[in-house]
Short mmCIF file of C-alpha atoms and ligand atoms in Angstrom, two decimals:
data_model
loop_
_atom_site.label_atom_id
_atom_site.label_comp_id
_atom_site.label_asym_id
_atom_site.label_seq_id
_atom_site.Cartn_x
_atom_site.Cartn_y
_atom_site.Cartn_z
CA UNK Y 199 28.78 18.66 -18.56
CA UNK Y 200 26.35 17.61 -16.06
CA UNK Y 201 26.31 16.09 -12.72
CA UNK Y 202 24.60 13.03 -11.94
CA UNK Y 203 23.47 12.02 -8.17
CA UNK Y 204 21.68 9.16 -6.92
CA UNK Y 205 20.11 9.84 -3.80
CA UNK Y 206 19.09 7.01 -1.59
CA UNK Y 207 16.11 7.56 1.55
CA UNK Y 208 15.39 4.89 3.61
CA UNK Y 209 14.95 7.22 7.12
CA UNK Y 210 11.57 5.81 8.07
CA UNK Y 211 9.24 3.92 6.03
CA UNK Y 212 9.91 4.80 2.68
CA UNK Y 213 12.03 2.88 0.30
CA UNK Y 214 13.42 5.77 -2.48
CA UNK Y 215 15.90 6.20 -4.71
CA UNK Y 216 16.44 8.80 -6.96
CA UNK Y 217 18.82 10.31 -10.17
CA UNK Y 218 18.97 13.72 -10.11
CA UNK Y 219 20.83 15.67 -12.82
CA UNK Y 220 22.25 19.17 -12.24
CA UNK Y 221 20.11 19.66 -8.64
CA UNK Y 222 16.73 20.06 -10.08
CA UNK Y 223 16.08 18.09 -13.19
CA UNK Y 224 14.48 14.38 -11.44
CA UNK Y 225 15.32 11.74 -14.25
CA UNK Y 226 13.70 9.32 -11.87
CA UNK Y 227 11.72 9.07 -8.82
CA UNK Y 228 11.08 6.10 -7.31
CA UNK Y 229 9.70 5.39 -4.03
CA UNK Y 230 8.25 2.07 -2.15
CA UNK Y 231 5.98 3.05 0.44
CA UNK Y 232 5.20 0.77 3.74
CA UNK Y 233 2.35 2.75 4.50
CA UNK Y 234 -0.24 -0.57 4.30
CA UNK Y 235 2.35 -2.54 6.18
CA UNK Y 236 2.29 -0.16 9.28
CA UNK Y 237 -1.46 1.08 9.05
CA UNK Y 238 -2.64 -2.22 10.95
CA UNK Y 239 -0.71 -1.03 13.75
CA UNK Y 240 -1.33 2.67 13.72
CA UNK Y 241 2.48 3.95 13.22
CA UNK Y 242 5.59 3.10 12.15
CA UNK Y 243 6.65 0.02 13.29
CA UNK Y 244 10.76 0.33 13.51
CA UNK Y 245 11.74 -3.59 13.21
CA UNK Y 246 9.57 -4.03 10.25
CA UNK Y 247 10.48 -0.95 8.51
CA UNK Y 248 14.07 -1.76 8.75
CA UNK Y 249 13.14 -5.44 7.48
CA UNK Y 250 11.16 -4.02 4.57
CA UNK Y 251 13.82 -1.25 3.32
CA UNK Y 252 16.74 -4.45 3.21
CA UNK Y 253 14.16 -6.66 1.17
CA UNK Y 254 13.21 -3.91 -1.10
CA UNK Y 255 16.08 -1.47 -1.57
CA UNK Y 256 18.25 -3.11 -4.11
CA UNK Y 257 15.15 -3.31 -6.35
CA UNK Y 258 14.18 0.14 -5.92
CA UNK Y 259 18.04 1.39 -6.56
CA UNK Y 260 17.59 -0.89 -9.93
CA UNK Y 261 14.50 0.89 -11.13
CA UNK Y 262 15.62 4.88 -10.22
CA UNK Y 263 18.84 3.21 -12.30
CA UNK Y 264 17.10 2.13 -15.30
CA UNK Y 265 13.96 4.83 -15.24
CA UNK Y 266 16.50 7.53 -15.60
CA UNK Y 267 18.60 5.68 -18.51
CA UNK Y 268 21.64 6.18 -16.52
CA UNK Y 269 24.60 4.11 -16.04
CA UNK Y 270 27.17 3.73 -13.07
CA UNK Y 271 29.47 5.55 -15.28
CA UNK Y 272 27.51 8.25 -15.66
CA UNK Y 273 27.11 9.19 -12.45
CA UNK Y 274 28.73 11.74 -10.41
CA UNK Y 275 28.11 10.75 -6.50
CA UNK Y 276 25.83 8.33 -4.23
CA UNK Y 277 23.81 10.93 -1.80
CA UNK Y 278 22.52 8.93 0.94
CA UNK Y 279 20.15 10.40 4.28
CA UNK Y 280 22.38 9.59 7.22
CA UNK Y 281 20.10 11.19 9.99
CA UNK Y 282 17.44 12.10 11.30
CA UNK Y 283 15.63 9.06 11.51
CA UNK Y 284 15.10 5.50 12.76
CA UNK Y 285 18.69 4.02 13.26
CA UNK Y 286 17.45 0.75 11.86
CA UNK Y 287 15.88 2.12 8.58
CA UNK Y 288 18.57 4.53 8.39
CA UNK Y 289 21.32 1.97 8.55
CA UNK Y 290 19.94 -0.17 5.81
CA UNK Y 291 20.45 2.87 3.18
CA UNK Y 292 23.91 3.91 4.41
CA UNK Y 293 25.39 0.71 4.19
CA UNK Y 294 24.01 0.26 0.99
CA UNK Y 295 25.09 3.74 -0.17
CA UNK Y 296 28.39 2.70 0.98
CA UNK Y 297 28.60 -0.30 -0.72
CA UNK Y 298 27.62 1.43 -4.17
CA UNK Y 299 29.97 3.86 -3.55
CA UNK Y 300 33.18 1.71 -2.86
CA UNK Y 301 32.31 -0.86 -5.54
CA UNK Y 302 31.97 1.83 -8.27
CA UNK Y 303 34.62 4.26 -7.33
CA UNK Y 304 32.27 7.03 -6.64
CA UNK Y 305 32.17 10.06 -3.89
CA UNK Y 306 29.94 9.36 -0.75
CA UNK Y 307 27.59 12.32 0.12
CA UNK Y 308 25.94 12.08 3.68
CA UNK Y 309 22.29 14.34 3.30
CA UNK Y 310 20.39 15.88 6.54
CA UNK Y 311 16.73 14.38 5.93
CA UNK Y 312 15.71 17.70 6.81
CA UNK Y 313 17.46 19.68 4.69
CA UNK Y 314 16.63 17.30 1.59
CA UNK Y 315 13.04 18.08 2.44
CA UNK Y 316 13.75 21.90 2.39
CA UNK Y 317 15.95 21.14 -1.13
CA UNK Y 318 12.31 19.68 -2.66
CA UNK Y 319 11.19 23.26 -3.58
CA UNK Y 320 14.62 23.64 -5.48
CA UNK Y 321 12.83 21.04 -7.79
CA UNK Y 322 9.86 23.05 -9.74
CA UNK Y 323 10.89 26.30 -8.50
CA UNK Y 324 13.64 27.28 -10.86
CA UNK Y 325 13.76 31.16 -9.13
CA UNK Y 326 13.59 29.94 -5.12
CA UNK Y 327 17.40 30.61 -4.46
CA UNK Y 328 18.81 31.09 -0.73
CA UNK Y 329 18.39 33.08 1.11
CA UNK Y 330 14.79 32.03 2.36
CA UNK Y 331 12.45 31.44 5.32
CA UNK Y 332 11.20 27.43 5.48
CA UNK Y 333 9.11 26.17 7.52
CA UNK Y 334 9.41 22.14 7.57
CA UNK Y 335 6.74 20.85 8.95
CA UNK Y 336 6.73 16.49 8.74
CA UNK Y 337 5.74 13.60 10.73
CA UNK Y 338 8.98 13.76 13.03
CA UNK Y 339 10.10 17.40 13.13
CA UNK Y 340 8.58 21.11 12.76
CA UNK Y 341 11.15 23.72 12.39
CA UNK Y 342 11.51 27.25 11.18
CA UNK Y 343 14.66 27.61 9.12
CA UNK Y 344 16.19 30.54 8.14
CA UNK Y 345 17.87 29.23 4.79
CA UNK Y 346 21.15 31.13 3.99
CA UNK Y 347 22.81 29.40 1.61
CA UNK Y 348 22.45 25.62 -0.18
CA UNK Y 349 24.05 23.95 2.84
CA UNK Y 350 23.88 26.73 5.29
CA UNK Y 351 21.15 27.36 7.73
CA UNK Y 352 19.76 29.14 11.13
CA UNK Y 353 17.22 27.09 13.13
CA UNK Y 354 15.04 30.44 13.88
CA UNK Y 355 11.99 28.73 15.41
CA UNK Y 356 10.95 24.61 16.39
CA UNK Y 357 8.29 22.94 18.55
CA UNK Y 358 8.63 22.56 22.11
CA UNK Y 359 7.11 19.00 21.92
CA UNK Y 360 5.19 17.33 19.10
CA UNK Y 361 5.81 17.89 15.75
CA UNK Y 362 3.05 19.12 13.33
CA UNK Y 363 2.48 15.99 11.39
CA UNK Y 364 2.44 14.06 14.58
CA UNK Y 365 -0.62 16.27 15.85
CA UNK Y 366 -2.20 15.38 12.38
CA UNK Y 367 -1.76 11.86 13.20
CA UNK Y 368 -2.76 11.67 16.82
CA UNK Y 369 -6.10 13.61 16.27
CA UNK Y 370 -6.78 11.56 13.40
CA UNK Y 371 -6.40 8.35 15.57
CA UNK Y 372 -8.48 9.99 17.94
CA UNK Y 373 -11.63 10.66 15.38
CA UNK Y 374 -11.32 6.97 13.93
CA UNK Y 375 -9.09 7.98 10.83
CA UNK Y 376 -6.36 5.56 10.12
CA UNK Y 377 -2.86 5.72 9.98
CA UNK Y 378 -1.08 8.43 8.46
CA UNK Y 379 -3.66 10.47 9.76
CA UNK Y 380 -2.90 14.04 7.57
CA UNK Y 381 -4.31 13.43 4.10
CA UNK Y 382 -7.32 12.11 6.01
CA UNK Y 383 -7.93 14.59 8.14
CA UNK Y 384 -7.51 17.41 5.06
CA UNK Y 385 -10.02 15.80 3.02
CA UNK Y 386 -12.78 15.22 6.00
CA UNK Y 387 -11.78 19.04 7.17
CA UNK Y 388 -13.32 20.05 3.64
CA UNK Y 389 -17.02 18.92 5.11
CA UNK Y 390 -16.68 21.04 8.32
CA UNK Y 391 -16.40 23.72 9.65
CA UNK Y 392 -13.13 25.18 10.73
CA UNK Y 393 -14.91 27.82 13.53
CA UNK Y 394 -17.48 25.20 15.05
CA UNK Y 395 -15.00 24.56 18.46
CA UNK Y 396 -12.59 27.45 19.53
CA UNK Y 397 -9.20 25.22 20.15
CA UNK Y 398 -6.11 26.86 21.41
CA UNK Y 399 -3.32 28.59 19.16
CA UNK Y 400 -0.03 28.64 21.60
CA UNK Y 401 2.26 31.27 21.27
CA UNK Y 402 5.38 30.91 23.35
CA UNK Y 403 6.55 34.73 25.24
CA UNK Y 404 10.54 33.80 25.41
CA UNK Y 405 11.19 32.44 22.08
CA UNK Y 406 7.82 34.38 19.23
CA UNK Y 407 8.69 31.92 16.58
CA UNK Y 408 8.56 28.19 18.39
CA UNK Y 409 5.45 26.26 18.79
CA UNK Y 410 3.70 23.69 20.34
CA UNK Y 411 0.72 21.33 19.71
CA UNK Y 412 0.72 18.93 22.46
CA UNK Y 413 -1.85 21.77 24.05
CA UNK Y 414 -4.46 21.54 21.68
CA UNK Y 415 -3.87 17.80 21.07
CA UNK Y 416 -4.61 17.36 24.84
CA UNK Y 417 -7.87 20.03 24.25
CA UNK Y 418 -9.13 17.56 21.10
CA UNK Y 419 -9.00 15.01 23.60
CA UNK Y 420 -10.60 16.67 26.23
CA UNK Y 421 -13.78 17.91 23.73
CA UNK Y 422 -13.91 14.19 22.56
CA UNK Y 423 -14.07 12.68 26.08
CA UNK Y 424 -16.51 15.29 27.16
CA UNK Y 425 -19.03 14.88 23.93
CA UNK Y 426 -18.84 11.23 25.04
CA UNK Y 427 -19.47 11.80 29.11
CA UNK Y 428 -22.66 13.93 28.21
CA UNK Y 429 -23.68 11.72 25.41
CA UNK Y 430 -23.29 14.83 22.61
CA UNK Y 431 -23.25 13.44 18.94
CA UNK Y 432 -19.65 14.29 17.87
CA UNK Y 433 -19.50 15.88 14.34
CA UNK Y 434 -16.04 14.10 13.47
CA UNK Y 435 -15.54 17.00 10.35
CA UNK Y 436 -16.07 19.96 12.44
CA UNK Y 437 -13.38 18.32 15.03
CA UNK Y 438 -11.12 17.92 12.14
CA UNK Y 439 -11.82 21.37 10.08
CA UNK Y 440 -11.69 23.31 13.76
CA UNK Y 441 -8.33 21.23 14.58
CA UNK Y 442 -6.17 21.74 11.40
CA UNK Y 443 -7.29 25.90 11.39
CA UNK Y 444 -5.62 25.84 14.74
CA UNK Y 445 -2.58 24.22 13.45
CA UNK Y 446 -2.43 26.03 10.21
CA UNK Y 447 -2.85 29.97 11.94
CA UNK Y 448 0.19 28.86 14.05
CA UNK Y 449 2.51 27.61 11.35
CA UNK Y 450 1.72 30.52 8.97
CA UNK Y 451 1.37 33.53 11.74
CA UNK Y 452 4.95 32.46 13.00
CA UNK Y 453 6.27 31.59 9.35
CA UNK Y 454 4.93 35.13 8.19
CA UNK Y 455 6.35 37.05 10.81
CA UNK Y 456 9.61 35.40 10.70
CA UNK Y 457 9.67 36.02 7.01
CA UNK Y 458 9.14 39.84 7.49
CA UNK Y 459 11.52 39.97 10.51
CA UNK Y 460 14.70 38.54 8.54
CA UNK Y 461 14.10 40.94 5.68
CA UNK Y 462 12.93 37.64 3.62
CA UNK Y 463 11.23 38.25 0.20
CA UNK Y 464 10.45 34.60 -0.12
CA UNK Y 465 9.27 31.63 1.95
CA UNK Y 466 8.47 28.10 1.35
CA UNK Y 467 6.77 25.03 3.30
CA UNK Y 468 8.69 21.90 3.05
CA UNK Y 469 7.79 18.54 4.65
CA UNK Y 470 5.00 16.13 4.64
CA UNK Y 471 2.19 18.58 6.09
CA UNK Y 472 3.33 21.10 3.81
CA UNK Y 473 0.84 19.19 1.00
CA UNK Y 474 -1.70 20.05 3.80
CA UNK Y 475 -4.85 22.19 1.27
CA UNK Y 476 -6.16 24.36 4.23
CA UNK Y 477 -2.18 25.47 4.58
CA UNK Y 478 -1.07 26.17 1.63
CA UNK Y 479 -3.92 28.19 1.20
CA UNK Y 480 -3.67 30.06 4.30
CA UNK Y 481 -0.05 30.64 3.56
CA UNK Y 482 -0.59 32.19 0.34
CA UNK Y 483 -3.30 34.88 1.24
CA UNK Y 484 -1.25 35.58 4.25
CA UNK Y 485 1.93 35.77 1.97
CA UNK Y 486 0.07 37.62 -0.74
CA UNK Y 487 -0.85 40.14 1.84
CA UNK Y 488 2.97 40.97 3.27
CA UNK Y 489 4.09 40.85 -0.08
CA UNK Y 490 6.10 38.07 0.11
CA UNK Y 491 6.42 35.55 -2.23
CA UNK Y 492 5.26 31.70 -1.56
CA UNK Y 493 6.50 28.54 -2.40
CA UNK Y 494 6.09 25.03 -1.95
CA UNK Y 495 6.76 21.41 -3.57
CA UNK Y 496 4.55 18.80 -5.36
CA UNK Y 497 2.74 16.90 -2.99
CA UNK Y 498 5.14 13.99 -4.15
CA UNK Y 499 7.99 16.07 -3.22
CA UNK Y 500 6.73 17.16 0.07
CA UNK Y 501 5.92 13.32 1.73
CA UNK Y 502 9.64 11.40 2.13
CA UNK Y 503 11.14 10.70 -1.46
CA UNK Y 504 14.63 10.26 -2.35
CA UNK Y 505 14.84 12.83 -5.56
CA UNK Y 506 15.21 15.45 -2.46
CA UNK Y 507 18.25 13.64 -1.48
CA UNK Y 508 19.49 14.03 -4.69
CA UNK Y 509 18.98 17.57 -5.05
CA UNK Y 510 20.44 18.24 -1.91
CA UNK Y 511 23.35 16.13 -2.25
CA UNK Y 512 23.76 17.87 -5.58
CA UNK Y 513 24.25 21.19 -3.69
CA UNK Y 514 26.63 19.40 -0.70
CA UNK Y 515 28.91 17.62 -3.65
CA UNK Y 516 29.47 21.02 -5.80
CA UNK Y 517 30.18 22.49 -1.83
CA UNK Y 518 33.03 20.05 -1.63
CA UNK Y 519 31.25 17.91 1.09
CA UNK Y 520 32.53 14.03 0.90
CA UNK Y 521 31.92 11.38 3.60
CA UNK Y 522 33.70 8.48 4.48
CA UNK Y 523 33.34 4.69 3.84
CA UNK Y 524 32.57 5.56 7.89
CA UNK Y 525 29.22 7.36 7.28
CA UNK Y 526 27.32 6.22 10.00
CA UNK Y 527 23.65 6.43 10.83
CA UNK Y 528 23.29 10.06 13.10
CA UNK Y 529 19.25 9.68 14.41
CA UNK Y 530 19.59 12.56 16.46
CA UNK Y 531 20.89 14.81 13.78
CA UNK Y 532 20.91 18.66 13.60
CA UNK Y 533 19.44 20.92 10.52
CA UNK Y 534 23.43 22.34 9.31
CA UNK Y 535 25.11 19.50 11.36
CA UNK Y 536 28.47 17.81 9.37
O1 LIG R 256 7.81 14.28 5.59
P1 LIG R 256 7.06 13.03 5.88
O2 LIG R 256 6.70 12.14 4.75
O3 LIG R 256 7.83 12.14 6.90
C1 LIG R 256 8.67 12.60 7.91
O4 LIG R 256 9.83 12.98 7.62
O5 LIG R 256 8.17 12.63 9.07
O6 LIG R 256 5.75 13.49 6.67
C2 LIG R 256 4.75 12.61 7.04
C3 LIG R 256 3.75 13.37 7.87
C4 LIG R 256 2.69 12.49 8.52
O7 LIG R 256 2.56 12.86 9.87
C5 LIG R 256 1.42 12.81 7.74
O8 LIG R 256 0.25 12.66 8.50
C6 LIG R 256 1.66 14.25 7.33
O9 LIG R 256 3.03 14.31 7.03
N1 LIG R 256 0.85 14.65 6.16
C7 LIG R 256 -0.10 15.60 6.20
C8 LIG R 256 -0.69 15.63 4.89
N2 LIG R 256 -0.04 14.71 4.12
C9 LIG R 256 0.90 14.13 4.91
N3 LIG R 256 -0.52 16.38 7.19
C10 LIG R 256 -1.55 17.23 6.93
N4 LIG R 256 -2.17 17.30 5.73
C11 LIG R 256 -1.77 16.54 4.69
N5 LIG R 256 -2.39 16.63 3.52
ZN1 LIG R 257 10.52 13.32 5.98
#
């Protein structure tokens, strides 16, 4: 027999739902994306994602429903991302999730957005089983997971202040690219070159595998200001290629080293940044070379969807984790947090 989840997502400004059928096989993926809404205003506007995910969640519920020829009967649990997030946004999924739940008679499982995004390799990668190395790098969080089981995990490295997507979407605002700032970026990176400005890689002495990127955001700034003050024509895809090779030596020299220090054999990128072209390439000649092998999702899998929920809360359900009609919305919370 097997099990059926829907997983709902509504932790920023994505509207998903999912069914997910035996934690890998994605009967339907759907996912409503404010991206337009937002763009005008350069970010993530919290009132109006919250507004948008109530308007358009029952709809997008309905579609993952009928896409994946599934009926309430059929299914096995409602997975819903309590935290991290925007309480607003996150709210609007819960108390839907709750409402499915209780009306139908069907187990409540709580997800860690995090962990759901580290559960999106579980997807096409039918021979990526724990124990692992992840790096999840997205628009709100970077962190260096040790992955030792489904719903067990060691936080092994994390950035000491911006998060790598954020960098992404900073510099982009910086060079004129819109809002989210990451896919641009990797496609004007393409036309430059990556060597044309030497831009810091930080390494931290206490703790070898945390970051930081609020450094070389500050030193993008600095070469844009001071191109301007002495009138230098700024070559916007040099800036860009130069920028993302700093950010992608860090995340794949700590990720690497990590990897070898745990005794991992395998290590995967999860996360928005993790579609990132100049990464994923770095990562697997780097990989290649310790011998390690290297795995990471769909781009569709990687940016917020709600199939990851489902996987995830696939692998928390057949752990025996249930929540509560009490589930509440947990912003703050931890990778491995119940
Ligand atoms: O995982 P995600 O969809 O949302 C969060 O949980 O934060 O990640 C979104 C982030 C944004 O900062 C976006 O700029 C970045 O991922 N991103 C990328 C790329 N595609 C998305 N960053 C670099 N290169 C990309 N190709
Ligand atoms: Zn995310």
């Amino acid at each position: 027999m097997s099990v059926k989840i829907l997983g709902i997502e509504s932790s920023c400004d994505e509207t998903a739902a999912a069914v997910v059928e035996d934690g890998s096989k994605v009967r339907s993926n759907i996912i409503y994306s404010q991206i337009d809404l937002h763009e005008v205003y350069g970010g993530v506007v919290p009132e109006i994602a919250s507004r948008k995910h109530v308007e358009k969640i029952n709809q997008v519920i309905k579609k993952a429903m009928q896409e994946a020829d599934c009926t309430w009967e059929e299914l096995d649990a409602v997975a819903v991302t309590y935290g991290p997030g925007l309480v607003g946004a996150l709210l609007v999924g819960v108390s839907c999730a709750k409402a499915l739940a209780y009306a139908k008679g069907l187990p409540l499982v709580g997800v860690n957005h995090i962990e759901g995004h580290i559960a999106a390799n579980f997807i096409e990668h039918e021979d990526l089983k724990p124990p692992f190395m992840c790096m999840v790098a997205s628009g709100g969080h970077s962190h260096l997971v040790y992955v030792k089981d489904y719903t067990e995990y060691e936080i092994v490295g994390r950035t000491r202040d911006d998060a790598a997507g954020e960098a992404f979407d900073k510099v982009a605002r910086a060079i004129g690219l819109g809002y989210p700032g990451g896919p641009k970026v990797d496609k004007l990176a393409k036309e430059g070159n990556p060597e044309a400005i030497a831009f810091p890689r930080a390494h931290m002495e206490d703790a070898p595998y945390d970051f930081s990127f609020s450094g070389l955001k500050s030193a993008v700034l600095n070469y844009l200001n001071g191109c301007e003050m002495k009138k230098i024509e700024i070559n916007r895809a040099d800036v860009a290629a130069s920028f993302q090779a700093a950010v992608v030596d860090v995340l794949t020299d700590n990720s690497v080293r990590a990897a070898k220090a745990y005794g991992c054999e395998k290590l995967a990128l999860a996360g928005g940044v993790a579609s990132n072209s100049a990464l994923r390439a770095r990562m697997t000649e780097a990989c290649e070379k310790a011998g390690v092998s290297f795995y990471y999702p769909s781009p569709v899998y990687c940016t917020d969807n709600a199939a990851m929920i489902g996987v995830q809360g696939y692998h928390a359900f057949m752990a025996g984790e249930r929540s509560g009609l009490d589930l509440n919305a947990v912003p703050n919370l931890k990778i491995g947090e119940r």
